[in-house]
PDB file of C-alpha atoms in Angstrom:
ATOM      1  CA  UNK A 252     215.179  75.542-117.084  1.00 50.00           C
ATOM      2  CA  UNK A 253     215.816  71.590-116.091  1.00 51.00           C
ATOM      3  CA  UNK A 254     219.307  70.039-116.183  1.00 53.00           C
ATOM      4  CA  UNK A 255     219.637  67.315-118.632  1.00 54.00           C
ATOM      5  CA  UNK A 256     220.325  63.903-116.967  1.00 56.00           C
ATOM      6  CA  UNK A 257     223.325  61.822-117.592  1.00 53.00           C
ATOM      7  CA  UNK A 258     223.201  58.265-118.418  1.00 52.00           C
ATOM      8  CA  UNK A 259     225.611  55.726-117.835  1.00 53.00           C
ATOM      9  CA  UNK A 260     224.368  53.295-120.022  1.00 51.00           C
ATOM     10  CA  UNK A 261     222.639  52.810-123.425  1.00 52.00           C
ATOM     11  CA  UNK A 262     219.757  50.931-121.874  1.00 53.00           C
ATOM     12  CA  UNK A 263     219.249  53.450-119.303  1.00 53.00           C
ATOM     13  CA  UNK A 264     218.825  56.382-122.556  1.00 52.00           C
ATOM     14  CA  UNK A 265     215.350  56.462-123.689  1.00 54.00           C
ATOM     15  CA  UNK A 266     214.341  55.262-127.230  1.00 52.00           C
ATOM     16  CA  UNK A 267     212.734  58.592-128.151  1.00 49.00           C
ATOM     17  CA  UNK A 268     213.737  62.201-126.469  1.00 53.00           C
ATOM     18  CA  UNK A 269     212.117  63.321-123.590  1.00 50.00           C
ATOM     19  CA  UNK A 270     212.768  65.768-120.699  1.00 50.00           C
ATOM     20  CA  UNK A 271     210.158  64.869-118.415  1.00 51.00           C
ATOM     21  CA  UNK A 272     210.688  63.227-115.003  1.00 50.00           C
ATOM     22  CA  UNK A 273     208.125  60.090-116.179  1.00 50.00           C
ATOM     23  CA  UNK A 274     210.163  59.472-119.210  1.00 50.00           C
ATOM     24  CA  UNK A 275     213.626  59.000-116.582  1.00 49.00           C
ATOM     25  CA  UNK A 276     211.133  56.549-113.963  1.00 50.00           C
ATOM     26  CA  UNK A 277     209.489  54.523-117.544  1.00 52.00           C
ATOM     27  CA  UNK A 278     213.353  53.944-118.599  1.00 51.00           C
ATOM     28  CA  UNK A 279     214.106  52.872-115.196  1.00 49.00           C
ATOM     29  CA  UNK A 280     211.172  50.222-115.298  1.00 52.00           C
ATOM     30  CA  UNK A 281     211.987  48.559-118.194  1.00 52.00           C
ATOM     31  CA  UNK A 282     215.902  47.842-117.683  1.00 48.00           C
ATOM     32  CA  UNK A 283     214.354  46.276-114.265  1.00 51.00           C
ATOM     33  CA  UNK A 284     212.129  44.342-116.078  1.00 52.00           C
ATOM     34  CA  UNK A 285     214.569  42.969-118.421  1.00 51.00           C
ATOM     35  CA  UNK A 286     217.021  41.842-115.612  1.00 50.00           C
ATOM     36  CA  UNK A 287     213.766  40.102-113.332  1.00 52.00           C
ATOM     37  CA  UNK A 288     212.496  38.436-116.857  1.00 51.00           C
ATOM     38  CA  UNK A 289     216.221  37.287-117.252  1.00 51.00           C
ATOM     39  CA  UNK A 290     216.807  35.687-113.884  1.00 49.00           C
ATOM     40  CA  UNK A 291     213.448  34.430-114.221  1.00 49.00           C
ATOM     41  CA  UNK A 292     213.828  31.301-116.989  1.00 50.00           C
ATOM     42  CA  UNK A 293     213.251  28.199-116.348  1.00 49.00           C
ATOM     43  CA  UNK A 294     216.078  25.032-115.286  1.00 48.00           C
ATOM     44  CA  UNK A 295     217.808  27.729-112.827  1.00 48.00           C
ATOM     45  CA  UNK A 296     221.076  27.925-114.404  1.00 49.00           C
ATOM     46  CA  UNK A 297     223.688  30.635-113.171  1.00 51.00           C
ATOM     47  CA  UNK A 298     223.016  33.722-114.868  1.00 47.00           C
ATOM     48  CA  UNK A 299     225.597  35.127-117.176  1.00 52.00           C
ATOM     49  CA  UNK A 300     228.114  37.579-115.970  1.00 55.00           C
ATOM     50  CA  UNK A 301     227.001  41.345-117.072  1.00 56.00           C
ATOM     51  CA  UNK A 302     230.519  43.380-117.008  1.00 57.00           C
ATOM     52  CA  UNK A 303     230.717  47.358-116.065  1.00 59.00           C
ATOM     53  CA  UNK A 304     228.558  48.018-118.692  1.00 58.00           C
ATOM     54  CA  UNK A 305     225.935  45.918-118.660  1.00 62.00           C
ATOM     55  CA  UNK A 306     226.509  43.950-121.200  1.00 61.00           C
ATOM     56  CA  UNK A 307     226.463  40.070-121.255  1.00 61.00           C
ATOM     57  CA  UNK A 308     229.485  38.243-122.052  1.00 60.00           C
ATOM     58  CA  UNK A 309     230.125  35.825-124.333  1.00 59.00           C
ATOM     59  CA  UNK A 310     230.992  31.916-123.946  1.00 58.00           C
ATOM     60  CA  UNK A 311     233.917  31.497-126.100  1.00 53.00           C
ATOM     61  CA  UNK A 312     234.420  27.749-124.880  1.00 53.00           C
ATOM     62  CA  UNK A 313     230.975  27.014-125.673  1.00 51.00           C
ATOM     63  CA  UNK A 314     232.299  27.683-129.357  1.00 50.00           C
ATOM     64  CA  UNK A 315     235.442  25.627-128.995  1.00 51.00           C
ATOM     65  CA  UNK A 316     233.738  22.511-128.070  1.00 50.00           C
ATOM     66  CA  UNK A 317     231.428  22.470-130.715  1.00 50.00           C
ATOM     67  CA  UNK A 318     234.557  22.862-133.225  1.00 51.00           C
ATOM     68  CA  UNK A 319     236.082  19.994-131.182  1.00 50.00           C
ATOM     69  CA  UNK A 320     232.795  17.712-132.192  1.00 50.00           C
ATOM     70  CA  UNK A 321     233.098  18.798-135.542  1.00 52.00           C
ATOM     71  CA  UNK A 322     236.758  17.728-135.488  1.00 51.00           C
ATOM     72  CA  UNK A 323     236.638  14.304-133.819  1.00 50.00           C
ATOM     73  CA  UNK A 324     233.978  12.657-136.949  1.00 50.00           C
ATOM     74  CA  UNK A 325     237.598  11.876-139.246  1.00 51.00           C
ATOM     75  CA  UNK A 326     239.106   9.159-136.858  1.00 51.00           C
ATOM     76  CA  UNK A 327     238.107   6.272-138.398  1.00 53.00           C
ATOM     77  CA  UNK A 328     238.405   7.578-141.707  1.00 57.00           C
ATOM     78  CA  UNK A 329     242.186   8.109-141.398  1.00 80.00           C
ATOM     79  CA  UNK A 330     242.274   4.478-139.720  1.00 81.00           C
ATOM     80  CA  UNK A 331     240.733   3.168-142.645  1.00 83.00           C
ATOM     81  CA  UNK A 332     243.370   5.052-144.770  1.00 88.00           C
ATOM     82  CA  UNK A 333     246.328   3.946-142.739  1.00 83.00           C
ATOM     83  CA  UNK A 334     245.118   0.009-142.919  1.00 86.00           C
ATOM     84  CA  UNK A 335     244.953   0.989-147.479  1.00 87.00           C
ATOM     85  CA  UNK A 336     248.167   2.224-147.124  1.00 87.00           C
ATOM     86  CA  UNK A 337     249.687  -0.564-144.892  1.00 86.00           C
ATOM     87  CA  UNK A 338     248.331  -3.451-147.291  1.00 88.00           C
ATOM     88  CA  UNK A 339     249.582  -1.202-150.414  1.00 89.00           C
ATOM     89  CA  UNK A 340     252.735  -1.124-149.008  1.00 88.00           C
ATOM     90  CA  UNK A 341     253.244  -4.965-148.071  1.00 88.00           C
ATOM     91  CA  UNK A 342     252.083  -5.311-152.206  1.00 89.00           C
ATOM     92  CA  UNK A 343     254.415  -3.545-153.537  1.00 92.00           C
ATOM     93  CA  UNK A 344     257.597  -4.597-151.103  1.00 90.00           C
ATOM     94  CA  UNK A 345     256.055  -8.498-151.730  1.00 85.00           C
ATOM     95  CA  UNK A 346     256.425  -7.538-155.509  1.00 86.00           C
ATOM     96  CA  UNK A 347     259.765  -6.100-155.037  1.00 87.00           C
ATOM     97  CA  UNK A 348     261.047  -9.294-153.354  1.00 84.00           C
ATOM     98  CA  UNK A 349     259.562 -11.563-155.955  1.00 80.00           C
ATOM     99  CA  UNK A 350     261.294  -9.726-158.493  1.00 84.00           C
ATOM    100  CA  UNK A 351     264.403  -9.876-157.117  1.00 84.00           C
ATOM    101  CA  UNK A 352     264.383 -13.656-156.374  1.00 79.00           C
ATOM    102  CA  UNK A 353     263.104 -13.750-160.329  1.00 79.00           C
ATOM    103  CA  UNK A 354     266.081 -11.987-161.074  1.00 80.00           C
ATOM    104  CA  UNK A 355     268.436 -14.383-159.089  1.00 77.00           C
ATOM    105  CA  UNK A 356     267.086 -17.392-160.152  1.00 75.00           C
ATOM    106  CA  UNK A 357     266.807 -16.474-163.811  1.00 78.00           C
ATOM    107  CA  UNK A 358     270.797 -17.180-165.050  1.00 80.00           C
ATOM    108  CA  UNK A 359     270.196 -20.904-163.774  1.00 84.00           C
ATOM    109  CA  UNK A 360     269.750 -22.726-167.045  1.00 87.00           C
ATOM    110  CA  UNK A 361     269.585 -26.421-167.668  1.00 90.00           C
ATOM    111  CA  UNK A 362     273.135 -28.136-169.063  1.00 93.00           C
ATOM    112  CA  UNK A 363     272.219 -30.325-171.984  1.00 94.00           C
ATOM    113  CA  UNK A 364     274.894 -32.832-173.282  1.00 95.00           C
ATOM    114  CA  UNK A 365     273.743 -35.046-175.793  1.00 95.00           C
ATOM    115  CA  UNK A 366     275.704 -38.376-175.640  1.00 95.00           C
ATOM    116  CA  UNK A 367     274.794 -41.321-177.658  1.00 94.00           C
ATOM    117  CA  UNK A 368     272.345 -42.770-180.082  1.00 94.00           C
ATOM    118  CA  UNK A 369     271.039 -46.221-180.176  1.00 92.00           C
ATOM    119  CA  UNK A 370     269.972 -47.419-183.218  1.00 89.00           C
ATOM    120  CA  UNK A 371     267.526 -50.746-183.121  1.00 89.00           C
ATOM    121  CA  UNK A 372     266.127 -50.761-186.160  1.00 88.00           C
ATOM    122  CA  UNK A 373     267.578 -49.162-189.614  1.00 88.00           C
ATOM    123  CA  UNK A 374     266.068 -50.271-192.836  1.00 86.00           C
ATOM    124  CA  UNK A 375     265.688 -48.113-196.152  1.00 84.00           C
ATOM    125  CA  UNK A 376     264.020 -50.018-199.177  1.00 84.00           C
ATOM    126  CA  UNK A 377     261.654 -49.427-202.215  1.00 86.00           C
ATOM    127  CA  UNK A 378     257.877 -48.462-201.867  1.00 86.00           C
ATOM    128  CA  UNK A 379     255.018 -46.826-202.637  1.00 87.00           C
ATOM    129  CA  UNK A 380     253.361 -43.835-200.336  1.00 85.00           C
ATOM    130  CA  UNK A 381     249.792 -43.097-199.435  1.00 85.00           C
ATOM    131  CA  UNK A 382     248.526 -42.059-203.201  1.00 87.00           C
ATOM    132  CA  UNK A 383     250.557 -44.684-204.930  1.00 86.00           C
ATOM    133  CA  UNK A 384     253.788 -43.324-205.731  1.00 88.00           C
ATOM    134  CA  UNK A 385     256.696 -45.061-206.091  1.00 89.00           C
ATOM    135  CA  UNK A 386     259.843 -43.849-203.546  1.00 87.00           C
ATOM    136  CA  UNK A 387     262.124 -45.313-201.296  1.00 88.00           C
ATOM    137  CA  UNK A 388     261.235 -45.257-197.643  1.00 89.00           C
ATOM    138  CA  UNK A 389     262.383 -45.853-194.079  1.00 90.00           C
ATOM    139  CA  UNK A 390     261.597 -47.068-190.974  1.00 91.00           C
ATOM    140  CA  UNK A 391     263.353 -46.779-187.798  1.00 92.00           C
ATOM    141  CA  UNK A 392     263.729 -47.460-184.031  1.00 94.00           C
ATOM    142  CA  UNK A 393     266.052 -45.735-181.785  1.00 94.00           C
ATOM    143  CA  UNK A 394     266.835 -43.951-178.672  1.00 95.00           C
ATOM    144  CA  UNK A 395     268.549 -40.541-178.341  1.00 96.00           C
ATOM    145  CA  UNK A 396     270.638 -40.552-175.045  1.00 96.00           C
ATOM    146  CA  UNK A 397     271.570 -37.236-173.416  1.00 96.00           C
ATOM    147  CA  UNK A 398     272.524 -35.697-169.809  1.00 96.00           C
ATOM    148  CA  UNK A 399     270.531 -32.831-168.389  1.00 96.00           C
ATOM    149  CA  UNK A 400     272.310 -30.832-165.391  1.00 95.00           C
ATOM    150  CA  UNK A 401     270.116 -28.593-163.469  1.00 93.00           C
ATOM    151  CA  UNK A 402     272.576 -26.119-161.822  1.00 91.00           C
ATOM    152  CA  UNK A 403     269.831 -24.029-159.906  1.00 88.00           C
ATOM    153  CA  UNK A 404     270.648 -24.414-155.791  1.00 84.00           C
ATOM    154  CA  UNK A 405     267.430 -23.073-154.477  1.00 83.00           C
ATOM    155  CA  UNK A 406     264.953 -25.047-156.535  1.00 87.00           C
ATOM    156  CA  UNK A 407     264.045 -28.030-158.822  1.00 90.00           C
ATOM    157  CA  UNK A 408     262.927 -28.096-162.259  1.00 92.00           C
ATOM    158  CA  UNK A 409     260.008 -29.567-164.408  1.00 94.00           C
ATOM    159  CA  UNK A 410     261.359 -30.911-167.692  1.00 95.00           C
ATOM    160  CA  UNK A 411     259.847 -31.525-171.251  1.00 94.00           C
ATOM    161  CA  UNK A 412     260.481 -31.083-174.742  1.00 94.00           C
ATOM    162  CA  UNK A 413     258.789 -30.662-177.924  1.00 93.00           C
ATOM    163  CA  UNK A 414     258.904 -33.056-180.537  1.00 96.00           C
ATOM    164  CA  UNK A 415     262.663 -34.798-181.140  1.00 96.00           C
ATOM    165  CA  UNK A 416     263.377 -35.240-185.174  1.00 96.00           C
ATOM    166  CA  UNK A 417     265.419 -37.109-186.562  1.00 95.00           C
ATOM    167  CA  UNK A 418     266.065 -35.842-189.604  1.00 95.00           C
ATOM    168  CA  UNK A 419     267.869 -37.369-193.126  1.00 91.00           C
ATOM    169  CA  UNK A 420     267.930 -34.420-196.173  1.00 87.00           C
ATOM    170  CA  UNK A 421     265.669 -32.206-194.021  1.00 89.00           C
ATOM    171  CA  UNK A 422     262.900 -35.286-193.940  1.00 92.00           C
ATOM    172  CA  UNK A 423     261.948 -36.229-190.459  1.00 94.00           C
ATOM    173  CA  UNK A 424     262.030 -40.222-190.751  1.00 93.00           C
ATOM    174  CA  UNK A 425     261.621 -40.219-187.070  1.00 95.00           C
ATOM    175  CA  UNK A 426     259.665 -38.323-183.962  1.00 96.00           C
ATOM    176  CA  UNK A 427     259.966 -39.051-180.707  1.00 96.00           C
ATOM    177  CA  UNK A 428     259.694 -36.752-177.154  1.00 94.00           C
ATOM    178  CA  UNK A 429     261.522 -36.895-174.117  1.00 94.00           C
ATOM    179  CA  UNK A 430     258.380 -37.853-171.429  1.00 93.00           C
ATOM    180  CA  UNK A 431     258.010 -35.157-168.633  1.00 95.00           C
ATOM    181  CA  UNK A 432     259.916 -35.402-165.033  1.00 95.00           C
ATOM    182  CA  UNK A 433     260.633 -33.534-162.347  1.00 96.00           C
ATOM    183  CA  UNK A 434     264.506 -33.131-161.377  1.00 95.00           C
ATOM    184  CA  UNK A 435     266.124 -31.827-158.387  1.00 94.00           C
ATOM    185  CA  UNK A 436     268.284 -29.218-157.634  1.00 90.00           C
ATOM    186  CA  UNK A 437     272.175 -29.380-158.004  1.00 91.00           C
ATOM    187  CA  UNK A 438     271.636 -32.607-160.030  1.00 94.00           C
ATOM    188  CA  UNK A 439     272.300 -34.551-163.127  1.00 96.00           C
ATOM    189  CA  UNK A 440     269.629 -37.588-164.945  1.00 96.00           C
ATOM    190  CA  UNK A 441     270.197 -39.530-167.735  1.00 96.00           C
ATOM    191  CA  UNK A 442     267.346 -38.552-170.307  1.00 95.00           C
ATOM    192  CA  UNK A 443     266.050 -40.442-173.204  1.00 95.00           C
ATOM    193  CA  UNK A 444     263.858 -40.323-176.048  1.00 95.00           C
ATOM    194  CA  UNK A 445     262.300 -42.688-178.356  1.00 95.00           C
ATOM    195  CA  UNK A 446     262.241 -41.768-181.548  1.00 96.00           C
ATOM    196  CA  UNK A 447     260.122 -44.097-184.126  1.00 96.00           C
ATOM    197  CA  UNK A 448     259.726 -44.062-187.834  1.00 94.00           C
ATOM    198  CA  UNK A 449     257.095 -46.379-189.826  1.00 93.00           C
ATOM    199  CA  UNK A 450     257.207 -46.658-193.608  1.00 91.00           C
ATOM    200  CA  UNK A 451     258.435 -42.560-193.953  1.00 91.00           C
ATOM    201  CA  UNK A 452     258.873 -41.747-198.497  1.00 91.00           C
ATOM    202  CA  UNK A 453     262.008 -39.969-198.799  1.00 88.00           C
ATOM    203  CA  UNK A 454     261.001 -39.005-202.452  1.00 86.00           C
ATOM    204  CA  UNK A 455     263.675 -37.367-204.704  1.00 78.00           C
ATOM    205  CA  UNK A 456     266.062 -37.305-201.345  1.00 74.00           C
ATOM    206  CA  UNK A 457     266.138 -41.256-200.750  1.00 70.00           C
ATOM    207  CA  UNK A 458     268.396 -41.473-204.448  1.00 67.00           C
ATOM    208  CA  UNK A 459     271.515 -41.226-202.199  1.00 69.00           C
ATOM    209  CA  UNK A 460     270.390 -43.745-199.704  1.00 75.00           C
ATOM    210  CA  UNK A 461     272.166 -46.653-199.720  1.00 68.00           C
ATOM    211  CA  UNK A 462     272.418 -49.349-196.533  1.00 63.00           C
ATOM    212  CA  UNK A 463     274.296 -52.200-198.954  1.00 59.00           C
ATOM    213  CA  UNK A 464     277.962 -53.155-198.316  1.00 56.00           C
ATOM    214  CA  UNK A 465     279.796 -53.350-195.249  1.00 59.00           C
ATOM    215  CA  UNK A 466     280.440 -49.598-194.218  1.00 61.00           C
ATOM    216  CA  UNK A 467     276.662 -48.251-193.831  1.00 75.00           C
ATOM    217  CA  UNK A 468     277.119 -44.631-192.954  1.00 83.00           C
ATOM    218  CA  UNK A 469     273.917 -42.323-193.208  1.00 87.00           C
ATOM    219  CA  UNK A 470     274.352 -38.522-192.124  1.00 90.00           C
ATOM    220  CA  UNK A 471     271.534 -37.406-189.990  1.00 93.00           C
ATOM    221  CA  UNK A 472     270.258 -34.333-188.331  1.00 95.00           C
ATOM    222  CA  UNK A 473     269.132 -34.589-184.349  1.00 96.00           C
ATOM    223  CA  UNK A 474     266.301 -31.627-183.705  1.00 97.00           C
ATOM    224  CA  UNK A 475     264.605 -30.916-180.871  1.00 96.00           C
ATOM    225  CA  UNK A 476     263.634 -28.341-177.887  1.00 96.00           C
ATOM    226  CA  UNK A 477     263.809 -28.797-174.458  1.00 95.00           C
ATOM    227  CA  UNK A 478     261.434 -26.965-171.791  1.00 94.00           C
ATOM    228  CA  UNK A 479     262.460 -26.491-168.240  1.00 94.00           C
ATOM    229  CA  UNK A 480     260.180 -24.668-165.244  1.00 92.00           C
ATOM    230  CA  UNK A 481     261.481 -23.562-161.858  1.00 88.00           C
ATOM    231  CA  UNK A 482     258.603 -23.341-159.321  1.00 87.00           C
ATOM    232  CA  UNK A 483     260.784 -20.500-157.164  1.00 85.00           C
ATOM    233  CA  UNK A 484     257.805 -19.300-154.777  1.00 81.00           C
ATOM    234  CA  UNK A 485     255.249 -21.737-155.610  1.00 77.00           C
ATOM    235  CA  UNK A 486     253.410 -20.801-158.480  1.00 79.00           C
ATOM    236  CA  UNK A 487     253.947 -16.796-157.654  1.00 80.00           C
ATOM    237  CA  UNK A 488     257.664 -16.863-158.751  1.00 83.00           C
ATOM    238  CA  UNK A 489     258.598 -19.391-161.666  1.00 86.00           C
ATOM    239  CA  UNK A 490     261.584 -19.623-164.045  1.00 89.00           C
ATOM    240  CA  UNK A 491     261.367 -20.481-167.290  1.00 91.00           C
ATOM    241  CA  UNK A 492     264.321 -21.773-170.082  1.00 92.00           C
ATOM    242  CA  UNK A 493     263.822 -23.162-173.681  1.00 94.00           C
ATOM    243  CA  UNK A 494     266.725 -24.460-174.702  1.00 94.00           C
ATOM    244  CA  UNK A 495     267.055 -25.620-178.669  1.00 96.00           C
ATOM    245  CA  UNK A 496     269.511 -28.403-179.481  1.00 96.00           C
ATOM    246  CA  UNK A 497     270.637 -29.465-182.961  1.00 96.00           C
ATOM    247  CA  UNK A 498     273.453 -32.382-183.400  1.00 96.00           C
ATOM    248  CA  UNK A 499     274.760 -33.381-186.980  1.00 95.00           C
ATOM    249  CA  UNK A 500     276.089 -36.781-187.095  1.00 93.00           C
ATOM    250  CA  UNK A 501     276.666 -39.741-189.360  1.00 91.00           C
ATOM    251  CA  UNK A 502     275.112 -42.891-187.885  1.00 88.00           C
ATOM    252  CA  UNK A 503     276.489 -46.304-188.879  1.00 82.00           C
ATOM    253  CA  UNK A 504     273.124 -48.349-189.723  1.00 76.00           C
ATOM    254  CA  UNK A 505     274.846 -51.435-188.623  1.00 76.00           C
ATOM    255  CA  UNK A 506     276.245 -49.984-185.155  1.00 81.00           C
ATOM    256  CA  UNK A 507     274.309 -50.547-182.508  1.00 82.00           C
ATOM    257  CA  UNK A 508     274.924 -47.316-180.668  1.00 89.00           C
ATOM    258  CA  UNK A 509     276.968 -44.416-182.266  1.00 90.00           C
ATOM    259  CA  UNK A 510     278.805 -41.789-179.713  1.00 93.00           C
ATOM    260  CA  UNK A 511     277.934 -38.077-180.549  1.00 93.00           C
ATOM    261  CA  UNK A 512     280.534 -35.448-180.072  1.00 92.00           C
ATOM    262  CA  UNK A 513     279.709 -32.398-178.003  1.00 91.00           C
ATOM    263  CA  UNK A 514     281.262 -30.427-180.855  1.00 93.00           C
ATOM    264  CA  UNK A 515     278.858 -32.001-183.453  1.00 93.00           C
ATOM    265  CA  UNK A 516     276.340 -30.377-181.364  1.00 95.00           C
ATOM    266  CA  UNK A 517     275.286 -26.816-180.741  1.00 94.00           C
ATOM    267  CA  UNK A 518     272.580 -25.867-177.842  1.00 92.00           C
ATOM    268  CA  UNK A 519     271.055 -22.494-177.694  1.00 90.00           C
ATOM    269  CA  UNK A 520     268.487 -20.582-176.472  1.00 86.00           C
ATOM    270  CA  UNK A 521     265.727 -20.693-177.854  1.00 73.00           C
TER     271      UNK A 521
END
């Protein structure tokens, strides 16, 4: 009765059981044969440690470096990112300062005093309008005289208005506009506007008209709006006021020019 060997290793154990001596020698043969094919590739790199056992190790840092590889593709997409976010950032804080200077320069409204008006030409008589009919009607020359204060310190201001009325029984007998200009800051101009009237029916509101004898006094109604823009950062910041301006006086036809009170005036915004 044989002894039954002992292996130290599962490539030494045969792949099918045997008991012969020629089964031991064929195992033998072929774990030989795998070690001479392994040292036996080609490029002659160093052969991978075998441990105790026999078994080959593994390369763990092999593995790492590839993850590294995999790793090192985002770079320039989070550069890319960063440069979005930088420009996003300078946006909004440019935005942010532009409203703020908005919001300083905004309580800086033009001071409108109206002072005088100069009347050229006053004459009311009897007519006839466009289709014929018979009314009383008025033309007129004059100039409306007023002060505009720009109290703004950081920047100047583009003025204009819309049309200036003058007004008798809520009848415009005369238009006129006050012609655009720029003004500078911490300053005050003398501003006027022509206002002309040709030949204007006054209809049922002329019966109360009358320019005979030697104390002429007509009341009238002074209308108008005026427009101011601050360029505060170019065109990027701007400030703009409408202010609306409405004097009620009585003009003496025969007077050249005819003082207005400020408190026959009122100015609002408009």
């Amino acid at each position: 009765m044989q002894a039954t060997p002992v292996y130290n290793s599962p490539n030494e154990s045969p792949s099918h059981p045997s008991y012969g001596r020629h089964s031991r020698a064929s195992s033998v043969s072929r774990f030989s044969g795998i070690l001479r094919g392994g040292s036996g590739r080609k490029g002659g790199g160093d052969l991978k440690a075998v441990n105790a056992k026999g078994w080959p190790e593994c390369s763990v840092i092999e593995e790492e470096g590839s993850y590294e590889g995999l790793s090192g593709g985002d770079s320039g997409l989070s550069g890319r990112c960063k440069l979005a976010l930088a420009f996003v950032s300078f946006l909004l804080l440019f935005t942010v300062v532009c409203l703020i200077v908005w919001g300083a320069a905004r309580p800086y409204e033009p001071d409108v005093v109206v002072k005088s008006i100069a009347m050229d030409n006053f004459y009311a008589g009897e007519g006839t309008d466009h289709s014929g009919v018979p009314t009383k009607m008025v033309t007129l020359n004059c100039s409306l005289n007023m002060v505009v204060y720009n109290p703004a310190s950081m920047f100047g201001i583009h003025v204009s208005s819309g049309p200036v009325r003058l007004l008798y029984s809520e009848i415009a007998i005369g238009v006129g506009q006050v012609h655009k200009y720029y003004q500078p800051s911490k300053s005050h101009r003398l501003v006027s506007a022509v206002i002309h009237g040709e030949k204007v029916p006054l209809y049922g509101a002329g019966g109360g008209l009358l320019l005979s004898g030697n104390d002429v006094t007509v009341p009238l109604t002074v209308d108008f709006e005026l427009v101011s823009r601050g360029y505060v950062i170019g065109k990027l910041v701007r400030v703009t006021h409408k202010v609306h301006v409405t004097c009620r006086i009585a003009v003496d036809a025969k007077r050249a020019r005819t003082r207005i009170p400020k408190k026959a005036c009122a100015v609002y915004k408009a």
